[in-house]
Coordinates of C-alpha atoms in Angstrom, one line a residue:
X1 CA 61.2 -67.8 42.2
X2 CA 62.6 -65.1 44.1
X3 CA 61.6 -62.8 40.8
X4 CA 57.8 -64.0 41.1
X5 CA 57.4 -63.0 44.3
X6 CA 58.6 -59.7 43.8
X7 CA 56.4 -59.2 40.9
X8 CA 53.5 -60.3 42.4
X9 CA 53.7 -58.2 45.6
X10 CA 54.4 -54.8 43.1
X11 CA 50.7 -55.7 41.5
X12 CA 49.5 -55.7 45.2
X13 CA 50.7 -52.8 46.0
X14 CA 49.2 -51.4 43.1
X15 CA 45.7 -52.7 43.7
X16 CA 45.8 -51.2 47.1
X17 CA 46.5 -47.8 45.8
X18 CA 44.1 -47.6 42.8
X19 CA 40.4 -45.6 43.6
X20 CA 37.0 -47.7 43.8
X21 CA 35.1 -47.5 40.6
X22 CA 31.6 -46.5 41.5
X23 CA 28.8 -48.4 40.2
X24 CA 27.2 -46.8 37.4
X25 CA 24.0 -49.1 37.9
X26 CA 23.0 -46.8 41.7
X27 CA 20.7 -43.9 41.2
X28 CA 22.4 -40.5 42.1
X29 CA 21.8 -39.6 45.7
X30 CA 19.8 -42.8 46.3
X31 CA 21.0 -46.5 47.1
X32 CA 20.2 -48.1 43.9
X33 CA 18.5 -47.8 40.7
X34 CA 14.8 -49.0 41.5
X35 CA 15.3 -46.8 44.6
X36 CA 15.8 -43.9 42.2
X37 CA 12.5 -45.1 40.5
X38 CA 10.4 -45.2 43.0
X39 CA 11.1 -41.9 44.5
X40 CA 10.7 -40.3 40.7
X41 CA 6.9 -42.1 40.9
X42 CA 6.2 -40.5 44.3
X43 CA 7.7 -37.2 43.3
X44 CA 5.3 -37.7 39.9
X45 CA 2.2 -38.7 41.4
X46 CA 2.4 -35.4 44.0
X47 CA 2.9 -33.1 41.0
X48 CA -0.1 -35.0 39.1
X49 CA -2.5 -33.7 42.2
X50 CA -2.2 -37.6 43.4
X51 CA -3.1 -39.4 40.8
X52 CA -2.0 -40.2 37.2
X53 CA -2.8 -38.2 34.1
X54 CA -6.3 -38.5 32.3
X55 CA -6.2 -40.2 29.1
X56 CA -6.6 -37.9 25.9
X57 CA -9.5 -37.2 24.3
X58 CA -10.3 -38.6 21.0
X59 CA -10.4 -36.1 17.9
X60 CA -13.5 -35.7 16.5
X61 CA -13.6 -35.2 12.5
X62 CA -17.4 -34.1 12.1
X63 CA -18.0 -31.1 10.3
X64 CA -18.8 -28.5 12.5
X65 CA -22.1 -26.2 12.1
X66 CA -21.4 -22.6 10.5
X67 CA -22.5 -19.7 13.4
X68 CA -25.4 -17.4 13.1
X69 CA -23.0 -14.2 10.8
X70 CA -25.5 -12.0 12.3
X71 CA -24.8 -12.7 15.7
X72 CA -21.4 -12.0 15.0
X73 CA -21.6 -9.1 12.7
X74 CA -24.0 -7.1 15.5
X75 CA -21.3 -8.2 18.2
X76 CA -18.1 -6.6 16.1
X77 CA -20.3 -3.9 15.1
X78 CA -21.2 -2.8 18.8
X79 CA -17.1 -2.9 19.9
X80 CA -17.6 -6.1 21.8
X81 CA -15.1 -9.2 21.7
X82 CA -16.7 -12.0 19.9
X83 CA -16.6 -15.4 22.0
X84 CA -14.3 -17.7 21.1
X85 CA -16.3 -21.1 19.5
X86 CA -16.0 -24.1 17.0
X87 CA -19.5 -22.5 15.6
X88 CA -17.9 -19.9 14.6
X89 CA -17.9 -18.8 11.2
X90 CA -14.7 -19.0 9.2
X91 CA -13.4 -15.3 8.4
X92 CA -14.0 -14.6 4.8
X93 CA -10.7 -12.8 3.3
X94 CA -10.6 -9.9 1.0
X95 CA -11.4 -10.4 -3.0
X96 CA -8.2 -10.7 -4.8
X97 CA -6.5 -12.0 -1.7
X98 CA -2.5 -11.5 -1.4
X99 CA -0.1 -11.9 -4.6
X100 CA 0.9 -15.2 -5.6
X101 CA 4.4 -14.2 -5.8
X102 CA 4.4 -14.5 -1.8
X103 CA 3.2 -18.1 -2.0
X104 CA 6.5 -20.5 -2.9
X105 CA 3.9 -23.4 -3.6
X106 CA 2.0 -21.0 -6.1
X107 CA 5.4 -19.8 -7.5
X108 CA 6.9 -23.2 -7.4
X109 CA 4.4 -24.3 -9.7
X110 CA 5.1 -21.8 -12.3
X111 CA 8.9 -21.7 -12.4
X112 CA 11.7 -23.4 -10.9
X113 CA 14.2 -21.8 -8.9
X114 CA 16.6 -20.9 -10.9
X115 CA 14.2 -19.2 -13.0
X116 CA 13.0 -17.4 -10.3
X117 CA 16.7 -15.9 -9.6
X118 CA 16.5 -14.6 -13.2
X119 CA 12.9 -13.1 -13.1
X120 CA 14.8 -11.3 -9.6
X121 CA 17.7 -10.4 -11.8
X122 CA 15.4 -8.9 -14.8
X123 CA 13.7 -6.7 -12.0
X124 CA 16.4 -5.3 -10.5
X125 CA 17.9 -4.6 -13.8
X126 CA 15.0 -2.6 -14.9
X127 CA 14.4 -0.7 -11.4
X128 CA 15.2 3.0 -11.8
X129 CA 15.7 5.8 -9.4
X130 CA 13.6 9.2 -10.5
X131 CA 15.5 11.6 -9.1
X132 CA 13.3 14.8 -8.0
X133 CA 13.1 18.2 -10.0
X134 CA 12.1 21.4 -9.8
X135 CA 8.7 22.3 -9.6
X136 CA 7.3 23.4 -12.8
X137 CA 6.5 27.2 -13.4
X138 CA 3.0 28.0 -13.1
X139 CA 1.6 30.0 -16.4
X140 CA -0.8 32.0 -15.2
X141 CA -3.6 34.4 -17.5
X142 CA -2.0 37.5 -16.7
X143 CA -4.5 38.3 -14.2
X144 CA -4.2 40.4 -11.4
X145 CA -3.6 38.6 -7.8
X146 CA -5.8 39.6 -5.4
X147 CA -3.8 37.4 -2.6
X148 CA -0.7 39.1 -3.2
X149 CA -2.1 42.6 -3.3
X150 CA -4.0 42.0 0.2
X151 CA -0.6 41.3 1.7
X152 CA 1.3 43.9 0.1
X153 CA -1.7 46.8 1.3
X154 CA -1.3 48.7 4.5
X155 CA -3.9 50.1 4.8
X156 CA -7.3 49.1 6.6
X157 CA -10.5 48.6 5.3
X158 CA -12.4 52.0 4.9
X159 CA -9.5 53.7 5.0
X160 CA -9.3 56.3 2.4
X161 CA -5.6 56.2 -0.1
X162 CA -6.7 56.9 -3.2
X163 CA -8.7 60.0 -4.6
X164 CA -12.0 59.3 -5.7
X165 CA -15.0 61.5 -8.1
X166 CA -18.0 61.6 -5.4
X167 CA -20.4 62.5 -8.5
X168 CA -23.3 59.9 -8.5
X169 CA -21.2 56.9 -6.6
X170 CA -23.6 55.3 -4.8
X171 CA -25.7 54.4 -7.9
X172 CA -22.4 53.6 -9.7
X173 CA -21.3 51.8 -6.9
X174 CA -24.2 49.4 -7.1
X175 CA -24.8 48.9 -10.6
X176 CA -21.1 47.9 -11.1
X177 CA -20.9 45.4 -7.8
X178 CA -23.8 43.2 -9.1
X179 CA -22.9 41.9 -12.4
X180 CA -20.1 40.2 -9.9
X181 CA -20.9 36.6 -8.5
X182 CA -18.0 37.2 -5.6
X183 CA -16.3 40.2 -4.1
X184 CA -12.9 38.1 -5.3
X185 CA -14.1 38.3 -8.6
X186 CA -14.8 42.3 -8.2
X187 CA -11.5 42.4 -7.2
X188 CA -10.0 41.2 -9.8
X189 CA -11.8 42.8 -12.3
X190 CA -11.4 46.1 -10.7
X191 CA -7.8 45.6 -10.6
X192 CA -7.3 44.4 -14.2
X193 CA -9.2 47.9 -15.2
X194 CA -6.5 50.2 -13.6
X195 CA -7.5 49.9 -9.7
X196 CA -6.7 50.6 -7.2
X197 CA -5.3 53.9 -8.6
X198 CA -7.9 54.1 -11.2
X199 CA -11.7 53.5 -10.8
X200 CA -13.5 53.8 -14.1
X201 CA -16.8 51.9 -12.9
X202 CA -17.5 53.4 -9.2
X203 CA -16.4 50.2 -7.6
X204 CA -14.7 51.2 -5.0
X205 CA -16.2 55.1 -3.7
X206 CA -14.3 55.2 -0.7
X207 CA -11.3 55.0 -2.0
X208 CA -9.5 52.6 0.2
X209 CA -8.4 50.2 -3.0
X210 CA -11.2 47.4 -2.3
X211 CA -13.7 47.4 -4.7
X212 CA -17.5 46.0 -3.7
X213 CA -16.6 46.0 0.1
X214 CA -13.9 43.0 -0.8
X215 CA -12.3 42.8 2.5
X216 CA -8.2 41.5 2.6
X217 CA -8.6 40.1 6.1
X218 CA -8.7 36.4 5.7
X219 CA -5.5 36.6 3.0
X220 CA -3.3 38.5 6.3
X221 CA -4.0 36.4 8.7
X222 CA -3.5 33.5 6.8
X223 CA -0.1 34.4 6.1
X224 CA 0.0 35.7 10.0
X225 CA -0.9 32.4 11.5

């Protein structure tokens, strides 16, 4: 007997030490549950402007009229933004459109996957890397190069180097300047026929190694900037 009531006032002792378990059912920070409710509806109804939200509208599923493309077309054309509206016309995309190999559905028609990972295998098999090479030599006709001799000459236009026979050189000079369609061409020709140290035709009476008043100019200060 004495045991029983030794037992029982340990479990009493026990009870009076263990914490309160709170009620799970009580709204945090408010007395109960339904409490907790009802300030959520007053807190939802101020956020809502007062009142409850409006119902949704129903979808319509009519077919909606295509837009005027003229109106559209003058507004794009001017720069202005076109307005937003379900009369619209749809855009119309580009012939040929983009490559079925970037549509899965188009592709998973065709082939299943694994036969997609071999088509990917068999490309990157055959991809190659051109390495670059040297430029090719250009073959030229053997004739002279006017640019090359305008750089390399000192010497101004007009300004005499090279001796020349004054005997009859203006009508030389003109008879041999215009069978040519371009001072270049002069040039050239007058250089492939021993100028500018020779002049067999007249071409060049001043003697300053530009035939048919060809002028170097542009080639210098092209290279001059």
């Amino acid at each position: 007997m004495k045991r029983i009531l030794l037992s029982l006032a340990a479990l009493g002792a026990l009870a009076a030490c263990s914490p309160t378990i709170p009620n799970s059912g009580a709204g945090v920070g408010f007395g109960d549950y339904k409490e907790f409710e009802q300030k959520q509806a007053a807190r939802d109804a101020v956020l809502n402007g007062g009142g409850a939200l409006p119902p949704p509208q129903a979808v319509s599923s009519e077919t909606l009229a295509p837009a005027a493309a003229s109106g559209i077309a003058q507004a794009t054309n001017a720069g202005g933004a076109v307005d937003a509206s379900p009369t619209n016309a749809a855009p119309v995309l580009r012939a040929g459109g983009i490559s079925a190999e970037n549509d899965f559905n188009a592709v998973s028609g065709q082939r299943s996957i694994e036969g997609d990972a071999a088509k990917r295998a068999q490309n990157q098999q055959e991809f190659q890397v051109i390495q670059p090479t040297a430029l090719p030599t250009r073959q030229g006709n053997g004739e002279p190069n006017i640019v090359a001799f305008a750089i390399a000459a000192k010497n101004a236009k007009g300004q005499r180097v090279y001796r020349r026979n004054g005997f009859n050189a203006e009508r030389k000079y003109q008879r041999a300047c215009s069978g040519f369609a371009s001072q270049d061409q002069a040039q050239q020709a007058f250089m492939a026929q021993g100028g500018p140290q020779k002049d067999r035709k007249g071409m060049d009476p001043d003697g300053d190694g530009f035939a048919c008043a060809w002028d170097p100019a542009p080639f210098r200060n092209a290279v001059s900037g």
